[in-house]
C-alpha cells in the first residue's frame, strides 16, 4: 500500500507539474496572441484612419457650361494653380469644330482628346482633386448627364456678357434634380458684360437657383479693377499682365486700407461699400450645409483667361465642396467609409486603335478601396474579374495604380464585359441607381448594307450601345432596329465607327419619332391590353428589354396619355 500510495503521489505530483507547465505555456501563448492581436488591431486602426483621411481629402467634381463660356480655360487654369501643369495651352478643348476638317476626322480628334481629358486629377493643398470632363456640345449631352452621376459637386461657368445660355439651363436642371452642390463662376470679367446683380437675378430666375455672392467685382471690362473676396474678406486688384503664368496680384486685407482708395478711387470705393451693404441686406449669408444640400449656390466672379479669381475659386472650393458622397443602390445607401469596395461604370471609351478591340471603362469608386489584381464581383454578369493594370489619371497622364479610394476614378481595360451603369463590388449583390437612359431626340432605322457582314454589324451595334454612343430600340412588330441619339452627329459617328472598327457597312432611314417613353403599367389590365393592340406599331423594346412607346408627335403622346390614364409614360428608363 505504501508503494501504491507513493506511486499515486508521484503520479499526482508529476501530473500537477505537467498541468502547471501547460498553464504556463497557455498563458504565454495567450500573451503572445493577445499582443499579436493588439498589434493587428492597432495596424487595422491606423489603416482605417488612413482610409478615412484619404476619403476626406478627395474632391470629385465636374465643370459645366454652354460652349465657349470658358470651361476649358478654367480647367486649365485650375491645373496651373494646382501645379499640375506649368504652362497654359496644355489642356485641349474637346469642342467639336464643325467645318474645320471633315466630320470623321473631327470625331476621331474629339475622341482622342476626350480620352485624354476624361479625368484630370491633381493635388492642391493636400486635397486630391478629380475634375471629370463634360462635353459642352449638345449632341453629346447624354455623355455629360452620365458624367454628372459620378461627380460630388459641380462648378457652372457663365459668360458675363452672354449670361445664362441654353446648354447651361439643361445641365443645371439635371444637377438641381439630383441636388448636386453647385458653385457658379461668372467668367470673362475683363470684357464688358451684364451688371453683376442683374446677372445673379438671371441665374436665379433661369436656373431656378438661390444664390449668394462670395465675391463682388470692382468694375468690368476696360474698367475692371478687381474683386472683393467675401469668402476670404480681402481685396485682389487686377493687373492685366501675363495670362499664361500665375502673376502677382495686389492684395488688400481691408476696405479701410488707404492704399486701396488710392488704387481704385474714392467713388469706386464708395460704390463697393454700398454694394457690400446691399449684399448683406438682400442675399442670405453663405451656409455650407445649405450649399451641400443643394439649396444655396455661391457665386464667384473672375476671368479664367487672365488667371483672375481662379485661385480664389479653388481656395473656396476645397473648403466648401463635399468630400465623396454616399450613393443609393437598389438594396441600401452605400457610404464611402464602408470598407468593402463598390463602384460603377459611368463612361466607356473605345480604344483609338482599331486593331485592338479593348476599351477603357471608367469606374467611380463609391466605397472601400479598389486594389490592383484583387478579384471583384461584376454584379450583372455574376462573375469575378481581376484587373492587372487599373489606370489612374494625373493631370493629363495615365498611370497604373495599386490602390484607389472613394471619389477616385479608375480606368479599366475591358474586352466587352462592361456597359454603362454596371456595378462592381467586393462581393455584395447590389446595383447602383441613378444612371438612367434619357429619351433620344433623333431616331432612324439602321439597315445592313452588306449581308455578309451581318454578324459584325450586330456586334458593332451592341458594343457601341454599351459604350453609350446611342440607344437601340427593337420594334415589337417586325424586329427592325431603330437607333436613337441625342444629336444628329452621332449617326455619322456610328456609321464611321461601324465601318472602321467592325468592317460593317450600314445606312440609316428616317423614322418619324418625337420621343421615346418608358412604359410602366399593369400588363394584365384591359387598358394596357388595348393600348398594346392599338399602338402596336409604335411599341419597341430597349436594349435591356424594357417596353418603350415611340410617340410620333407631342400631340399623339398627349392623346395617348390622356386616354390611358393608368399607364405611366416616363422620360427616362429609371423610374
Ligand atoms: P469652353 O467651350 O467653355 O471650353 O470655352 P473655352 O475655354 O474654349 O473658351 C472660349 C473662348 O473664350 C476662348 O477663346 C477663350 O480664350 C475665351 N475666354 C475664356 N475665358 C476668358 C476670359 O476670362 N476672358 C476673355 N476675354 N476670354 C476668355
Coordinates of C-alpha atoms in Angstrom, one line a residue, residues 195-465:
X195 CA -24.3 94.0 -64.3
X196 CA -23.3 91.6 -61.6
X197 CA -26.6 92.0 -59.7
X198 CA -28.7 91.6 -62.9
X199 CA -26.7 88.5 -63.7
X200 CA -27.3 87.0 -60.3
X201 CA -31.1 87.7 -60.8
X202 CA -30.9 86.0 -64.2
X203 CA -29.2 83.0 -62.6
X204 CA -31.9 82.7 -60.0
X205 CA -34.7 83.0 -62.5
X206 CA -33.5 81.0 -65.4
X207 CA -31.7 78.3 -63.5
X208 CA -34.0 78.1 -60.5
X209 CA -31.2 78.6 -58.1
X210 CA -30.9 80.6 -54.8
X211 CA -27.6 82.4 -55.0
X212 CA -25.3 84.2 -52.6
X213 CA -22.2 86.1 -53.8
X214 CA -18.9 85.1 -52.3
X215 CA -17.1 87.8 -54.3
X216 CA -18.0 91.1 -55.9
X217 CA -16.4 92.5 -59.0
X218 CA -15.0 96.0 -58.8
X219 CA -15.7 97.4 -62.3
X220 CA -15.9 95.4 -65.5
X221 CA -14.4 95.3 -69.0
X222 CA -11.9 98.1 -69.6
X223 CA -12.7 99.4 -66.1
X224 CA -12.2 96.0 -64.4
X225 CA -10.2 96.7 -61.2
X226 CA -10.5 93.5 -59.3
X227 CA -12.7 91.7 -56.8
X228 CA -13.7 91.9 -53.2
X229 CA -13.5 88.4 -51.8
X230 CA -16.3 88.0 -49.4
X231 CA -15.2 84.5 -48.6
X232 CA -11.7 85.5 -47.5
X233 CA -12.6 89.0 -46.7
X234 CA -9.9 90.7 -48.7
X235 CA -9.4 92.5 -52.0
X236 CA -7.5 91.5 -55.0
X237 CA -6.7 94.1 -57.7
X238 CA -6.4 93.1 -61.3
X239 CA -3.3 93.6 -63.3
X240 CA -3.6 92.8 -66.9
X241 CA -0.2 91.1 -67.2
X242 CA 0.9 87.6 -68.1
X243 CA -2.0 85.4 -69.0
X244 CA -0.1 82.2 -69.1
X245 CA 1.6 82.1 -65.8
X246 CA 0.5 82.9 -62.3
X247 CA 1.2 86.6 -61.9
X248 CA 1.4 88.6 -58.7
X249 CA -1.7 90.4 -57.6
X250 CA -2.1 93.4 -55.5
X251 CA -3.7 92.4 -52.3
X252 CA -5.5 94.4 -49.6
X253 CA -6.8 93.0 -46.3
X254 CA -9.3 95.7 -45.6
X255 CA -11.6 98.2 -47.2
X256 CA -10.1 100.8 -44.9
X257 CA -6.6 100.4 -46.3
X258 CA -5.6 103.8 -47.5
X259 CA -3.7 102.2 -50.4
X260 CA -6.9 100.8 -51.7
X261 CA -8.6 104.2 -52.2
X262 CA -5.5 105.4 -54.0
X263 CA -5.7 102.4 -56.4
X264 CA -9.4 102.4 -57.2
X265 CA -10.5 105.9 -56.4
X266 CA -13.0 107.2 -53.8
X267 CA -16.1 106.8 -55.9
X268 CA -15.5 103.2 -56.7
X269 CA -14.6 102.5 -53.1
X270 CA -17.9 104.2 -52.0
X271 CA -19.8 102.1 -54.6
X272 CA -18.2 98.9 -53.4
X273 CA -19.1 99.6 -49.8
X274 CA -22.7 100.3 -50.8
X275 CA -22.8 97.1 -52.8
X276 CA -21.5 95.1 -49.9
X277 CA -24.2 96.6 -47.7
X278 CA -26.8 95.7 -50.3
X279 CA -25.5 92.1 -50.4
X280 CA -25.7 91.9 -46.7
X281 CA -29.4 93.0 -46.8
X282 CA -30.6 91.1 -49.9
X283 CA -28.7 87.8 -50.1
X284 CA -28.6 85.1 -47.5
X285 CA -25.3 84.6 -45.6
X286 CA -23.4 81.7 -47.0
X287 CA -24.3 78.5 -45.2
X288 CA -22.2 75.4 -46.1
X289 CA -24.9 72.9 -45.2
X290 CA -27.4 74.7 -47.4
X291 CA -24.9 74.6 -50.2
X292 CA -24.2 70.9 -49.6
X293 CA -27.9 70.2 -49.6
X294 CA -28.3 71.9 -53.0
X295 CA -30.4 74.7 -51.6
X296 CA -28.0 77.6 -51.9
X297 CA -25.4 78.3 -54.6
X298 CA -22.4 80.6 -54.0
X299 CA -21.4 82.8 -56.9
X300 CA -17.8 83.9 -57.6
X301 CA -16.5 86.3 -60.3
X302 CA -13.3 86.3 -62.3
X303 CA -11.5 85.9 -65.6
X304 CA -10.2 82.5 -66.3
X305 CA -8.1 83.7 -69.3
X306 CA -6.4 86.3 -67.1
X307 CA -5.9 84.0 -64.1
X308 CA -8.1 86.3 -62.1
X309 CA -10.4 85.0 -59.4
X310 CA -9.3 81.4 -60.2
X311 CA -7.2 80.7 -57.2
X312 CA -9.8 82.3 -55.0
X313 CA -12.4 80.0 -56.6
X314 CA -10.1 77.0 -55.9
X315 CA -9.4 78.0 -52.3
X316 CA -13.1 78.4 -51.6
X317 CA -13.9 75.2 -53.5
X318 CA -11.6 72.9 -51.5
X319 CA -13.0 74.2 -48.3
X320 CA -16.7 74.1 -49.0
X321 CA -17.1 71.4 -51.7
X322 CA -18.2 68.0 -50.5
X323 CA -15.9 65.0 -49.9
X324 CA -17.1 61.8 -51.7
X325 CA -20.8 61.3 -51.1
X326 CA -22.9 58.2 -50.4
X327 CA -24.8 56.7 -53.3
X328 CA -28.1 54.9 -53.4
X329 CA -28.2 51.3 -54.6
X330 CA -31.2 49.0 -55.0
X331 CA -30.6 47.5 -51.6
X332 CA -29.0 50.2 -49.5
X333 CA -27.3 53.6 -49.3
X334 CA -23.6 52.8 -49.9
X335 CA -21.4 55.1 -47.7
X336 CA -17.9 55.9 -48.8
X337 CA -16.4 54.7 -45.5
X338 CA -17.9 51.3 -45.9
X339 CA -14.7 49.2 -46.1
X340 CA -16.0 46.9 -48.8
X341 CA -15.4 48.1 -52.3
X342 CA -18.3 49.2 -54.6
X343 CA -18.2 51.3 -57.7
X344 CA -20.0 51.8 -61.0
X345 CA -19.2 52.4 -64.7
X346 CA -20.2 55.8 -65.9
X347 CA -18.3 56.0 -69.1
X348 CA -16.7 53.7 -71.7
X349 CA -14.2 54.7 -74.2
X350 CA -13.4 52.6 -77.2
X351 CA -9.7 52.2 -77.9
X352 CA -8.4 54.5 -80.5
X353 CA -6.5 51.7 -82.2
X354 CA -8.9 49.7 -84.4
X355 CA -6.6 46.7 -84.2
X356 CA -7.2 46.3 -80.5
X357 CA -10.9 46.0 -79.7
X358 CA -10.3 46.7 -76.0
X359 CA -11.9 49.6 -74.3
X360 CA -11.4 51.7 -71.2
X361 CA -14.3 51.6 -68.7
X362 CA -14.3 54.4 -66.2
X363 CA -15.3 53.4 -62.7
X364 CA -16.2 55.8 -59.9
X365 CA -15.3 54.3 -56.6
X366 CA -18.1 54.8 -54.1
X367 CA -16.9 52.8 -51.1
X368 CA -13.9 50.9 -49.9
X369 CA -10.6 50.6 -51.8
X370 CA -10.1 49.3 -55.2
X371 CA -6.9 47.3 -55.4
X372 CA -4.9 46.0 -58.3
X373 CA -5.1 42.3 -59.0
X374 CA -7.8 41.7 -56.5
X375 CA -10.9 39.8 -57.8
X376 CA -14.1 41.8 -57.8
X377 CA -17.7 40.8 -58.4
X378 CA -19.4 42.0 -61.7
X379 CA -22.9 42.1 -60.5
X380 CA -24.8 42.0 -63.8
X381 CA -22.7 39.2 -65.2
X382 CA -22.4 37.4 -61.9
X383 CA -18.7 36.8 -62.4
X384 CA -15.4 37.6 -60.8
X385 CA -13.0 39.9 -62.6
X386 CA -9.4 40.9 -61.8
X387 CA -7.6 43.9 -63.1
X388 CA -3.8 43.9 -63.5
X389 CA -3.5 47.4 -64.8
X390 CA -6.1 49.8 -63.5
X391 CA -5.3 53.3 -64.7
X392 CA -5.5 56.4 -62.6
X393 CA -5.2 59.9 -64.0
X394 CA -2.9 62.7 -63.1
X395 CA -3.3 65.9 -64.9
X396 CA -3.1 64.5 -68.4
X397 CA -1.2 61.4 -67.7
X398 CA -2.4 57.9 -67.2
X399 CA -0.6 55.6 -64.8
X400 CA -1.1 52.2 -63.2
X401 CA -2.1 52.4 -59.6
X402 CA -2.2 49.8 -56.8
X403 CA -4.9 51.3 -54.7
X404 CA -7.6 53.9 -55.2
X405 CA -10.1 55.4 -52.8
X406 CA -13.7 56.6 -52.8
X407 CA -14.1 59.6 -55.1
X408 CA -11.4 58.4 -57.4
X409 CA -11.9 57.3 -60.9
X410 CA -10.1 54.3 -62.3
X411 CA -9.9 53.3 -66.0
X412 CA -10.1 49.6 -66.5
X413 CA -9.2 47.8 -69.7
X414 CA -12.2 45.9 -70.9
X415 CA -12.8 43.4 -73.6
X416 CA -16.5 43.7 -73.6
X417 CA -17.6 42.9 -70.1
X418 CA -18.8 46.3 -69.2
X419 CA -21.7 48.6 -70.1
X420 CA -22.6 51.9 -68.7
X421 CA -24.3 51.6 -65.3
X422 CA -22.7 48.3 -64.4
X423 CA -21.8 47.8 -60.7
X424 CA -18.6 46.2 -59.5
X425 CA -18.2 45.2 -55.8
X426 CA -16.1 43.2 -53.3
X427 CA -18.9 40.6 -53.3
X428 CA -22.1 42.4 -52.4
X429 CA -25.0 41.9 -54.7
X430 CA -26.2 45.4 -55.3
X431 CA -26.9 47.7 -58.2
X432 CA -26.3 51.5 -58.1
X433 CA -29.2 53.6 -59.1
X434 CA -29.4 56.9 -60.9
X435 CA -27.8 56.1 -64.3
X436 CA -30.9 56.2 -66.5
X437 CA -31.2 56.5 -70.2
X438 CA -33.0 59.6 -71.4
X439 CA -35.2 59.8 -74.4
X440 CA -33.2 60.4 -77.5
X441 CA -34.1 63.3 -79.8
X442 CA -33.4 61.7 -83.2
X443 CA -34.5 58.3 -84.4
X444 CA -33.5 56.4 -87.5
X445 CA -33.8 52.8 -88.8
X446 CA -30.5 51.2 -89.2
X447 CA -30.0 48.9 -92.3
X448 CA -27.3 46.5 -93.1
X449 CA -25.7 47.3 -96.4
X450 CA -23.5 44.2 -96.6
X451 CA -25.4 40.9 -96.0
X452 CA -22.1 39.0 -95.5
X453 CA -21.2 41.2 -92.5
X454 CA -24.5 40.9 -90.5
X455 CA -22.6 39.4 -87.5
X456 CA -20.0 42.2 -87.4
X457 CA -22.8 44.8 -87.7
X458 CA -24.8 43.2 -84.8
X459 CA -21.6 43.1 -82.7
X460 CA -20.6 46.6 -83.5
X461 CA -24.1 48.0 -82.7
X462 CA -24.1 46.0 -79.5
X463 CA -20.8 47.4 -78.3
X464 CA -21.4 51.0 -79.4
X465 CA -24.7 50.9 -77.5

